[in-house]
mmCIF file of C-alpha atoms in Angstrom:
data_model
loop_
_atom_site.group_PDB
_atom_site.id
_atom_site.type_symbol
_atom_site.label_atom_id
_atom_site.label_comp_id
_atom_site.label_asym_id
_atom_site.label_seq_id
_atom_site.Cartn_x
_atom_site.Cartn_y
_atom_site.Cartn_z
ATOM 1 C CA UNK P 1 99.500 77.081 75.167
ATOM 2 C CA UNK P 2 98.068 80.707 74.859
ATOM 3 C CA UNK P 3 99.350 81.745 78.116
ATOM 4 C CA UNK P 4 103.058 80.109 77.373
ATOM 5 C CA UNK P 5 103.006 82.169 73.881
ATOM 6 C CA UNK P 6 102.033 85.495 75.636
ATOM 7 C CA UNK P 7 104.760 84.740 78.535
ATOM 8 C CA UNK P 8 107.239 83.838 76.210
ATOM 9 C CA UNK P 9 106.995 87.265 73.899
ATOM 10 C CA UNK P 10 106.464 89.381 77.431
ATOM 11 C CA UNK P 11 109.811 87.945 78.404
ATOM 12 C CA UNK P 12 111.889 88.561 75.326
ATOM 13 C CA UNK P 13 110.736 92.327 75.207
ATOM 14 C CA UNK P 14 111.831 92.528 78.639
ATOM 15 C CA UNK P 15 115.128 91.248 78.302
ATOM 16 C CA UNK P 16 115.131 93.526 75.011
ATOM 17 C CA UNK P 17 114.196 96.512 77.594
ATOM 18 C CA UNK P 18 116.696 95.699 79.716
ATOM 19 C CA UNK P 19 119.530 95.666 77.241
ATOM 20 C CA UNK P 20 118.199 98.621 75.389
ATOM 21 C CA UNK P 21 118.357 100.349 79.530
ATOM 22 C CA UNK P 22 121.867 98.569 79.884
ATOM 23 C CA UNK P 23 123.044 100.428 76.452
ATOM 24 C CA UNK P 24 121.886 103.407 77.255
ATOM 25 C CA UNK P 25 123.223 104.100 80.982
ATOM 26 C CA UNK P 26 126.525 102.487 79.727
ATOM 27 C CA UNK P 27 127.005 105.431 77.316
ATOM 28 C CA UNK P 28 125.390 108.049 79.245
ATOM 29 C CA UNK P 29 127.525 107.973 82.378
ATOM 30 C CA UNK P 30 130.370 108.115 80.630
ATOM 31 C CA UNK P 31 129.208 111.644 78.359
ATOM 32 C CA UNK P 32 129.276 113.026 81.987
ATOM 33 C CA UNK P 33 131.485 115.761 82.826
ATOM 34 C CA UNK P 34 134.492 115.013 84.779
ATOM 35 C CA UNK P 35 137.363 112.184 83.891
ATOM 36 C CA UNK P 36 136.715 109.167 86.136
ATOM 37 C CA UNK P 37 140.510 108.564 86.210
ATOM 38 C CA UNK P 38 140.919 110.906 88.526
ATOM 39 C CA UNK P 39 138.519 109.280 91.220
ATOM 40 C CA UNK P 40 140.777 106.482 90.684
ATOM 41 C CA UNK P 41 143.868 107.404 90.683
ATOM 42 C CA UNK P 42 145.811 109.876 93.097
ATOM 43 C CA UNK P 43 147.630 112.984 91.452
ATOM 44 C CA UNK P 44 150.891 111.964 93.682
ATOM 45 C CA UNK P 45 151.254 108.560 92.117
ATOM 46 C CA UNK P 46 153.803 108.111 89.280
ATOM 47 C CA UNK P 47 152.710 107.786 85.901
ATOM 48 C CA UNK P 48 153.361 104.009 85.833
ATOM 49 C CA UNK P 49 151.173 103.109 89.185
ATOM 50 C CA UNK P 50 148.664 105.411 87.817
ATOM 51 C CA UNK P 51 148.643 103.765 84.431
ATOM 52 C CA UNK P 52 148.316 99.931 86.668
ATOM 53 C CA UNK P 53 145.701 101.011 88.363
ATOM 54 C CA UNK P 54 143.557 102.402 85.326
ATOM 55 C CA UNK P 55 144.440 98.948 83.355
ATOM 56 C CA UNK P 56 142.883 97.264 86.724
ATOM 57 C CA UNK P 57 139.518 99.238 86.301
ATOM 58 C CA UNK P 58 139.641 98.330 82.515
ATOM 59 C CA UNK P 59 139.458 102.055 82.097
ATOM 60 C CA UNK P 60 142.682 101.962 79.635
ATOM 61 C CA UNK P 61 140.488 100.162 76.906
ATOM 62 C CA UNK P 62 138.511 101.706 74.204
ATOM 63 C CA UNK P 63 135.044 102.528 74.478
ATOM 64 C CA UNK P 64 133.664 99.111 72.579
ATOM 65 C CA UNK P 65 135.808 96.938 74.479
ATOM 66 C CA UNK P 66 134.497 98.456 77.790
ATOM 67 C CA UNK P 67 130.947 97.887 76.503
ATOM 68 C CA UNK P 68 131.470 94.672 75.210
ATOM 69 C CA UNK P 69 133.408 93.423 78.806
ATOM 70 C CA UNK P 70 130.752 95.114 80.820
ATOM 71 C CA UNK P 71 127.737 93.196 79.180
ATOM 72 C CA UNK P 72 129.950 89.696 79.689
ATOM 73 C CA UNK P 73 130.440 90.744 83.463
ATOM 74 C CA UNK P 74 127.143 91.924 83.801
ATOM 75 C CA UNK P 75 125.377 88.579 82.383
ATOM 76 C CA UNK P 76 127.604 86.626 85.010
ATOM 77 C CA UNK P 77 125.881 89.044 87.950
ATOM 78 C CA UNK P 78 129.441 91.183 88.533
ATOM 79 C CA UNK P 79 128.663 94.712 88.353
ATOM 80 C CA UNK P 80 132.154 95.944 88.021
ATOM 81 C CA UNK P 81 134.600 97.235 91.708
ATOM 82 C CA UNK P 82 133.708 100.620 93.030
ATOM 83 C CA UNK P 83 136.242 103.157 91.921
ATOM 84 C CA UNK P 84 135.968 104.629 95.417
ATOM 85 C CA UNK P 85 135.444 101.968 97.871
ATOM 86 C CA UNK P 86 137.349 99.228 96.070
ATOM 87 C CA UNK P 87 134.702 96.504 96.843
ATOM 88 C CA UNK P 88 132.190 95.276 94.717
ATOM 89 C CA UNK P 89 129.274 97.177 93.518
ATOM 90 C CA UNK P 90 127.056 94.861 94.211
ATOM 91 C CA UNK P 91 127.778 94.929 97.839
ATOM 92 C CA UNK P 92 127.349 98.453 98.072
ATOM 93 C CA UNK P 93 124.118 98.209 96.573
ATOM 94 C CA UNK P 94 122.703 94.984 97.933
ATOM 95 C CA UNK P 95 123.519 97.454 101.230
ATOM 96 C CA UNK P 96 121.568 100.105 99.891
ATOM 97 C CA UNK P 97 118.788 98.492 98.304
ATOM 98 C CA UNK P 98 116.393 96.916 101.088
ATOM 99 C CA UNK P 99 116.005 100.766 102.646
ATOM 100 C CA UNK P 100 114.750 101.389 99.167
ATOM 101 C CA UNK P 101 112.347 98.496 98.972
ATOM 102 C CA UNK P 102 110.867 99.617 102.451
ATOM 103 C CA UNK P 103 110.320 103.148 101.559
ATOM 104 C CA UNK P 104 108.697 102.570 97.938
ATOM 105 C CA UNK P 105 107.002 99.432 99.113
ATOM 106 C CA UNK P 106 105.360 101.031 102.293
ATOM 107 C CA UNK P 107 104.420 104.081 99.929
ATOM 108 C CA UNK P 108 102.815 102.087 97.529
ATOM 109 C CA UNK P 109 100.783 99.904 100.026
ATOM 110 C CA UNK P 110 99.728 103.438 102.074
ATOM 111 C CA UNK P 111 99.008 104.598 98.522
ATOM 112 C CA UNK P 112 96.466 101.585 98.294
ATOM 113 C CA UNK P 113 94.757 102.048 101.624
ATOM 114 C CA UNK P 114 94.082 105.493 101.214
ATOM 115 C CA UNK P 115 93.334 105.664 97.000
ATOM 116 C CA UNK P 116 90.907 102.430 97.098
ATOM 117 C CA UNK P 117 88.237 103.939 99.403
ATOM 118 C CA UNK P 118 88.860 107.832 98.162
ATOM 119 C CA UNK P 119 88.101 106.592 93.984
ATOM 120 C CA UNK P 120 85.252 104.359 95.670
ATOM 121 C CA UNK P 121 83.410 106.926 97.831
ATOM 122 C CA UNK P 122 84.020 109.517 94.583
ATOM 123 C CA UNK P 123 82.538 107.214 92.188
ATOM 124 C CA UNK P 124 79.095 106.601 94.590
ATOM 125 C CA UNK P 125 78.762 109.887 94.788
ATOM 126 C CA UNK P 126 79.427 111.056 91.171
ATOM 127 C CA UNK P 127 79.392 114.745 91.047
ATOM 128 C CA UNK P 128 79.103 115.662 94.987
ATOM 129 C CA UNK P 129 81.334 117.840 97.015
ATOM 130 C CA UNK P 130 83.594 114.738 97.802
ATOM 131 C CA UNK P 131 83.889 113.916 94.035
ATOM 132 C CA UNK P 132 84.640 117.233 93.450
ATOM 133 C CA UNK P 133 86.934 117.253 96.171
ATOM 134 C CA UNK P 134 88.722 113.895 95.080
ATOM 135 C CA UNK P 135 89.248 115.029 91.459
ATOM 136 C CA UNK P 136 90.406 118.820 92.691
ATOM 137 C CA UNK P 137 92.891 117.317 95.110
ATOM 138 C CA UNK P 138 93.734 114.821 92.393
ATOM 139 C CA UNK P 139 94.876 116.980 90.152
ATOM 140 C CA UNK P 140 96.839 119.167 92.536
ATOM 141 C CA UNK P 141 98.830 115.805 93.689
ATOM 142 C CA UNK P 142 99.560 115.324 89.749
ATOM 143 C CA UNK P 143 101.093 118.855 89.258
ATOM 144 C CA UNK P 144 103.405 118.455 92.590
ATOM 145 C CA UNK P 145 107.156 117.972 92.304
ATOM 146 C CA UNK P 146 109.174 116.000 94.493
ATOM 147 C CA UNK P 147 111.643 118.435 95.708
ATOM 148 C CA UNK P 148 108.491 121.168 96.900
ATOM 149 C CA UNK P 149 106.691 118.580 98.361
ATOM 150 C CA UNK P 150 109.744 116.833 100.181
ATOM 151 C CA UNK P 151 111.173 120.081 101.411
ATOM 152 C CA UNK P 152 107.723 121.450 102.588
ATOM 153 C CA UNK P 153 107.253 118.691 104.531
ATOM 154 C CA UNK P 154 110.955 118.819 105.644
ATOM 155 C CA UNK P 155 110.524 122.429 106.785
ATOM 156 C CA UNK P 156 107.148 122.205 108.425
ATOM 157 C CA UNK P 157 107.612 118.707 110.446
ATOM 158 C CA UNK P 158 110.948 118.441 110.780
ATOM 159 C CA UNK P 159 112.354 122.469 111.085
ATOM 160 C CA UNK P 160 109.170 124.351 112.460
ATOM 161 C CA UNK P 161 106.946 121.862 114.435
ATOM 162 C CA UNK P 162 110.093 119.260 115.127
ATOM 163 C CA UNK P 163 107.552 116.160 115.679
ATOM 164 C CA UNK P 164 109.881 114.144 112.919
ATOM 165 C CA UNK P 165 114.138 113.370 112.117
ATOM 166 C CA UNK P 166 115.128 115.331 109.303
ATOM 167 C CA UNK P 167 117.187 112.806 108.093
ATOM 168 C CA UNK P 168 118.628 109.394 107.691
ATOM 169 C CA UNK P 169 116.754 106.036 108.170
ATOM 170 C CA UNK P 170 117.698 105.344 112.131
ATOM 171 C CA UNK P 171 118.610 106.487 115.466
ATOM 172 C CA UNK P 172 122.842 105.838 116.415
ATOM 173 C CA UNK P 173 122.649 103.171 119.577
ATOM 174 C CA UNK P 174 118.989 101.914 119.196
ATOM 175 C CA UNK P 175 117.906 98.100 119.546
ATOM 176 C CA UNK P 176 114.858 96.093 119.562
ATOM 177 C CA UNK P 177 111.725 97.701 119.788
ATOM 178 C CA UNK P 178 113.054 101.153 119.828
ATOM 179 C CA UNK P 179 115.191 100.495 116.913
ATOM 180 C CA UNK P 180 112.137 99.810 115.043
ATOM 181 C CA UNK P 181 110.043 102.733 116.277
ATOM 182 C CA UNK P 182 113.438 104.717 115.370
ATOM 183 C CA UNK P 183 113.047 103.467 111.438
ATOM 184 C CA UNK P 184 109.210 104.440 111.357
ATOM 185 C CA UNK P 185 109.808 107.926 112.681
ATOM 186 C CA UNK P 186 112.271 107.948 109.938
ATOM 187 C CA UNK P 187 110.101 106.664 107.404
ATOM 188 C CA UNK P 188 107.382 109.001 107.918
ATOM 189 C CA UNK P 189 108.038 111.601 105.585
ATOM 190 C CA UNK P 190 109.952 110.356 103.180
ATOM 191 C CA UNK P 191 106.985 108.108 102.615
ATOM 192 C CA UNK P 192 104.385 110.506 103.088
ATOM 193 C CA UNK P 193 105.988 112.395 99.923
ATOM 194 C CA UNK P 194 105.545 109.648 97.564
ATOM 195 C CA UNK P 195 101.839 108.943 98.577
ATOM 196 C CA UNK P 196 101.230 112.566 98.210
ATOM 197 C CA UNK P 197 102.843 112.430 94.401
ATOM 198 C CA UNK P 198 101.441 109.238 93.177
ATOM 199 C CA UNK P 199 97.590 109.035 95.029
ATOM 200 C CA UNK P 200 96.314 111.694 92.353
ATOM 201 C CA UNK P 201 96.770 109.365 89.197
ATOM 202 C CA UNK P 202 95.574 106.224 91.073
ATOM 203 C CA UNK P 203 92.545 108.075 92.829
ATOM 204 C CA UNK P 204 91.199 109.670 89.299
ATOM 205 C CA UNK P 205 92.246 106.597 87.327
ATOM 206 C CA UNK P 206 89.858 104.039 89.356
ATOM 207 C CA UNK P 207 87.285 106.662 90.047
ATOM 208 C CA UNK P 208 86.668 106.652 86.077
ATOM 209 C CA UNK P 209 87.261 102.968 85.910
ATOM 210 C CA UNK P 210 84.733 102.811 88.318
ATOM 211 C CA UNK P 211 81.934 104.423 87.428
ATOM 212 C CA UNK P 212 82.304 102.997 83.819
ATOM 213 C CA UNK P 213 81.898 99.408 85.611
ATOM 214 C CA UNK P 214 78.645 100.694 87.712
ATOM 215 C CA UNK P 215 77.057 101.828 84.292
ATOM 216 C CA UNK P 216 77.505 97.980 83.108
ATOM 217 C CA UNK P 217 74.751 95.604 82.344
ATOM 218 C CA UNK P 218 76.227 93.303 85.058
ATOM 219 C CA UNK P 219 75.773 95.838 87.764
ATOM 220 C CA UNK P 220 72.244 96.678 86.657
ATOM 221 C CA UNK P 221 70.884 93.160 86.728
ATOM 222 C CA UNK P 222 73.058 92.615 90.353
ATOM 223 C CA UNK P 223 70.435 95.647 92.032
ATOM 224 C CA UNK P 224 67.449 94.633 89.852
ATOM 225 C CA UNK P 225 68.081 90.927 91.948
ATOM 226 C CA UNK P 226 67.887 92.635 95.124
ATOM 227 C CA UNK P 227 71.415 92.793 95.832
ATOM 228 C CA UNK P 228 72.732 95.513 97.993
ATOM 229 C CA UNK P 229 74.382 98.641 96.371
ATOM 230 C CA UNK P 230 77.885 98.689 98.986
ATOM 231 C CA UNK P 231 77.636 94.165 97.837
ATOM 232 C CA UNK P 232 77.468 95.578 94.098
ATOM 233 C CA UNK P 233 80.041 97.820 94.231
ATOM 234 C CA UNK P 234 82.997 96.372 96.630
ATOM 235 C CA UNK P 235 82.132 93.013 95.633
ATOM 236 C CA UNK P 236 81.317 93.393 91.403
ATOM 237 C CA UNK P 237 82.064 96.532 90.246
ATOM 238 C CA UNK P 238 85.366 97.050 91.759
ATOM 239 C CA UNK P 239 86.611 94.110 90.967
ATOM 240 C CA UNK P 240 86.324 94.912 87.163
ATOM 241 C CA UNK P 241 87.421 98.348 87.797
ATOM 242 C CA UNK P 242 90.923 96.928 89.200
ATOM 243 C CA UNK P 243 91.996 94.963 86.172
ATOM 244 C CA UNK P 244 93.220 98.490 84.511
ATOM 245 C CA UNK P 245 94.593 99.591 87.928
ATOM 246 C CA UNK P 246 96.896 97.114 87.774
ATOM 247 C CA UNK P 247 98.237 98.015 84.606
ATOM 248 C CA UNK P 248 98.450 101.764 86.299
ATOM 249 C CA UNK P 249 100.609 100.368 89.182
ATOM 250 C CA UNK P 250 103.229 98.860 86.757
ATOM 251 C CA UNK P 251 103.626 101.709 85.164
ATOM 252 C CA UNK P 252 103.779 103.923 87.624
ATOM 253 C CA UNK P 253 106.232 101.798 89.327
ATOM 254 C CA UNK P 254 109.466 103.841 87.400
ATOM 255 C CA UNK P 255 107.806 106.962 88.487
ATOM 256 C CA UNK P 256 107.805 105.831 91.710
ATOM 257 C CA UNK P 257 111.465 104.630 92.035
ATOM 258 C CA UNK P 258 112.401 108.201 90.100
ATOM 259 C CA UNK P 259 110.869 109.788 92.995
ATOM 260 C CA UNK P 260 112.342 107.573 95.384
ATOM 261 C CA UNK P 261 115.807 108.751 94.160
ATOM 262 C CA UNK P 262 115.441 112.110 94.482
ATOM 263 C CA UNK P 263 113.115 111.743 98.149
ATOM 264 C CA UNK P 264 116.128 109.836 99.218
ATOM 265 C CA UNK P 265 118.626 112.521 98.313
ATOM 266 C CA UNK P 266 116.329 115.084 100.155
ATOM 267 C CA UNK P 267 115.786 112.831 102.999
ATOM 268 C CA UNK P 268 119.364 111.725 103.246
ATOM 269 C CA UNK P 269 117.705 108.354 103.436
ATOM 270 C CA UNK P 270 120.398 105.736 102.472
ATOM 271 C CA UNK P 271 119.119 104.130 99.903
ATOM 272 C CA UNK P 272 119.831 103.365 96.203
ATOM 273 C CA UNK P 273 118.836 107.270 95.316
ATOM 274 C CA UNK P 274 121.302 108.148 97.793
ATOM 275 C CA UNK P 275 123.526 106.203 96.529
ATOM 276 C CA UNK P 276 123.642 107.779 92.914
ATOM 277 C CA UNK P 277 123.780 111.402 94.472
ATOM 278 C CA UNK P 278 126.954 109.927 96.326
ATOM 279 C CA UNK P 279 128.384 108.465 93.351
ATOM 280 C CA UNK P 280 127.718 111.377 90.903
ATOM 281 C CA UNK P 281 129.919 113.570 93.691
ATOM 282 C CA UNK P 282 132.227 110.976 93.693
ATOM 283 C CA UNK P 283 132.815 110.562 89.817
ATOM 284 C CA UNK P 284 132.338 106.596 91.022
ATOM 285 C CA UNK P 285 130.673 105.366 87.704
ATOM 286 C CA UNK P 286 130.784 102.147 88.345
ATOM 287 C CA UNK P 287 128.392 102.335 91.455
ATOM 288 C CA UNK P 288 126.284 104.817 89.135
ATOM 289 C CA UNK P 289 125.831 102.710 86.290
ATOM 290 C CA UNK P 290 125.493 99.805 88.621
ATOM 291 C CA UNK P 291 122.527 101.686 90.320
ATOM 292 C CA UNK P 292 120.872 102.909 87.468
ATOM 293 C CA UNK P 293 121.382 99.267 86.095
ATOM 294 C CA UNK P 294 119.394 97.784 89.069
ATOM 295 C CA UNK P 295 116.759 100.163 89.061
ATOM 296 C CA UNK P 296 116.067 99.179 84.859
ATOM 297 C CA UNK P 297 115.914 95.765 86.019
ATOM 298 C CA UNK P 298 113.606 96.375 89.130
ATOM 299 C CA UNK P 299 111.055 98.410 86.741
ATOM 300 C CA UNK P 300 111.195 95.780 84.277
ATOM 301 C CA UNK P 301 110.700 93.019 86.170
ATOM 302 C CA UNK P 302 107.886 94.652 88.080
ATOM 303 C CA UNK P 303 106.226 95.655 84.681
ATOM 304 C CA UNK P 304 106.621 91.716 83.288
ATOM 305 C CA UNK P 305 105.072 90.696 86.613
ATOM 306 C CA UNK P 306 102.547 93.240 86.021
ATOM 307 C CA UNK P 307 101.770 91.904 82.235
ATOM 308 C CA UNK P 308 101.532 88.336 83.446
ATOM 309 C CA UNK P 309 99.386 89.331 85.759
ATOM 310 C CA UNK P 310 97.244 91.031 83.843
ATOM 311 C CA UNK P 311 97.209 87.817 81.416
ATOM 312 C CA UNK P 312 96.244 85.619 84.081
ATOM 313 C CA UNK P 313 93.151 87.901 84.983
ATOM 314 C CA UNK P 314 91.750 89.012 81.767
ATOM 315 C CA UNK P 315 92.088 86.268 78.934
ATOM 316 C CA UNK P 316 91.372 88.405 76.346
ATOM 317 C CA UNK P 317 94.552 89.834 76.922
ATOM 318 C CA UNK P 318 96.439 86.339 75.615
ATOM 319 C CA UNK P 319 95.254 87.307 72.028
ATOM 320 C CA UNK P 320 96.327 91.084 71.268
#
């Protein structure tokens, strides 16, 4: 009954989230320079085709009426027609959008592999060289910005040393096996620009969680029973120490699809991000808002996920 309580008010401030994200894009994209009429409609048509085809787009109406008719669209799934490509938006971003999941779900998972042991072997060995190391290197990754780090790592592996593509997500006439070794060459350094921006926080964040869970009672009476100290800390101590990490990942989650949009633009990946740079050249607001729509609704979900999560793990939780 306590769980179903929590879930229920996680949910409605989600959906709240989302609306209040919904609201917002709506009305930004459209204080953005540049009349989206004219990505619609050609300066050679006559002033009743062009009037036809803005009454089409619903771009005739006033600005409530737009709002109101978008939110009734959006609720039944349609994200409005591209001004550009005259199909739906969805389509164009249901294209876009598993390129995205691969490059910020690999870079999370790589971000994992390599921040787990780094925060554990720091934490052991509280105040060594390697802790020192780990926390200097941490806070260097938390002062980088995506563009330096994306075009160093363009220019140096890409430009001067040529081991890696430059751009896009695949090699033209590849299949099978090939194909696939194509997309991880790719992959490479878009990827390795996320870990590099988003290890820091999750490296100093379970170091400290860590060595707060080592200075526990728990962990004390574990060695004073003989048990070994790699058993006491892989097996009890950092499995306390994850509960806030988890919290961490949620919400670093919109940081991480942020920087996916703008490593995507660098990379000429073809992705969602890419998809917005396109559609900001393109005055195409509908694929814009649609984009920035489905990116809200990934963060939120992810966070709920994350909350319920959490709920399930730590009971206490249930209460506040």
């Amino acid at each position: 009954m306590a769980f179903a309580r929590f879930a229920s008010l996680r949910l409605l401030r989600a959906v709240l989230t989302l609306w209040f994200a919904v609201t917002v894009t709506f009305f930004l994209v459209r204080l953005l320079p540049g009349d989206p009429a004219l990505a619609v409609a050609s300066p050679t048509m006559t002033a009743e085709q062009r009037e036809e085809m803005l009454a089409d787009f619903g771009l005739d109406q006033p600005l409530p009426v737009q709002y109101f008719t978008y939110l009734s669209q959006l609720v039944q799934g349609n994200l409005g027609i591209s001004f550009r490509q005259s199909i739906p938006v969805l389509d164009v971003l249901l294209e876009r959008l598993p390129w995205t999941l691969i490059l910020t779900g690999s870079s999370l998972v790589v971000t994992l592999i390599v921040g787990v042991p780094l925060a554990v072997a720091a934490a052991r060995r509280r105040g060594s060289h390697i802790d020192r190391a780990v926390q200097v290197g941490g806070v260097i990754g938390q002062s980088l910005f995506v563009p330096t780090v994306g075009i160093f790592l363009l220019y140096v592996f890409g430009l001067w040393l040529g081991w890696l593509p430059i751009g896009g997500a695949i090699d033209r006439d590849v299949f099978g096996i090939e194909a696939y070794g194509s997309m991880l060459r790719h992959l490479v350094l878009p990827c390795l620009s996320l870990v590099l921006l988003q290890l820091g926080p999750y490296v100093l964040f379970l170091r400290t969680s860590l060595i707060d869970a080592l200075g526990e009672d728990y962990t004390t009476v574990a060695r004073s029973k003989g048990v070994s100290e790699r058993t006491v800390v892989w097996k009890h101590a950092l499995r306390n120490a994850l509960l806030p990490t988890v919290t961490l990942i949620g919400l670093q989650l919109g940081f991480l699809v942020g920087g996916a949009v703008l490593t995507e633009t660098i990379f000429a990946y073809p992705g969602i991000g890419r998809a917005i740079y396109e559609a900001v050249g393109q005055l195409d607001f509908a694929v814009l808002q649609g984009a920035f729509v489905l990116l809200a609704a990934t963060v939120v979900i992810a966070n709920l996920l994350t909350d319920l999560l959490y709920g399930v793990l730590d009971p206490r939780v249930r209460q506040a």
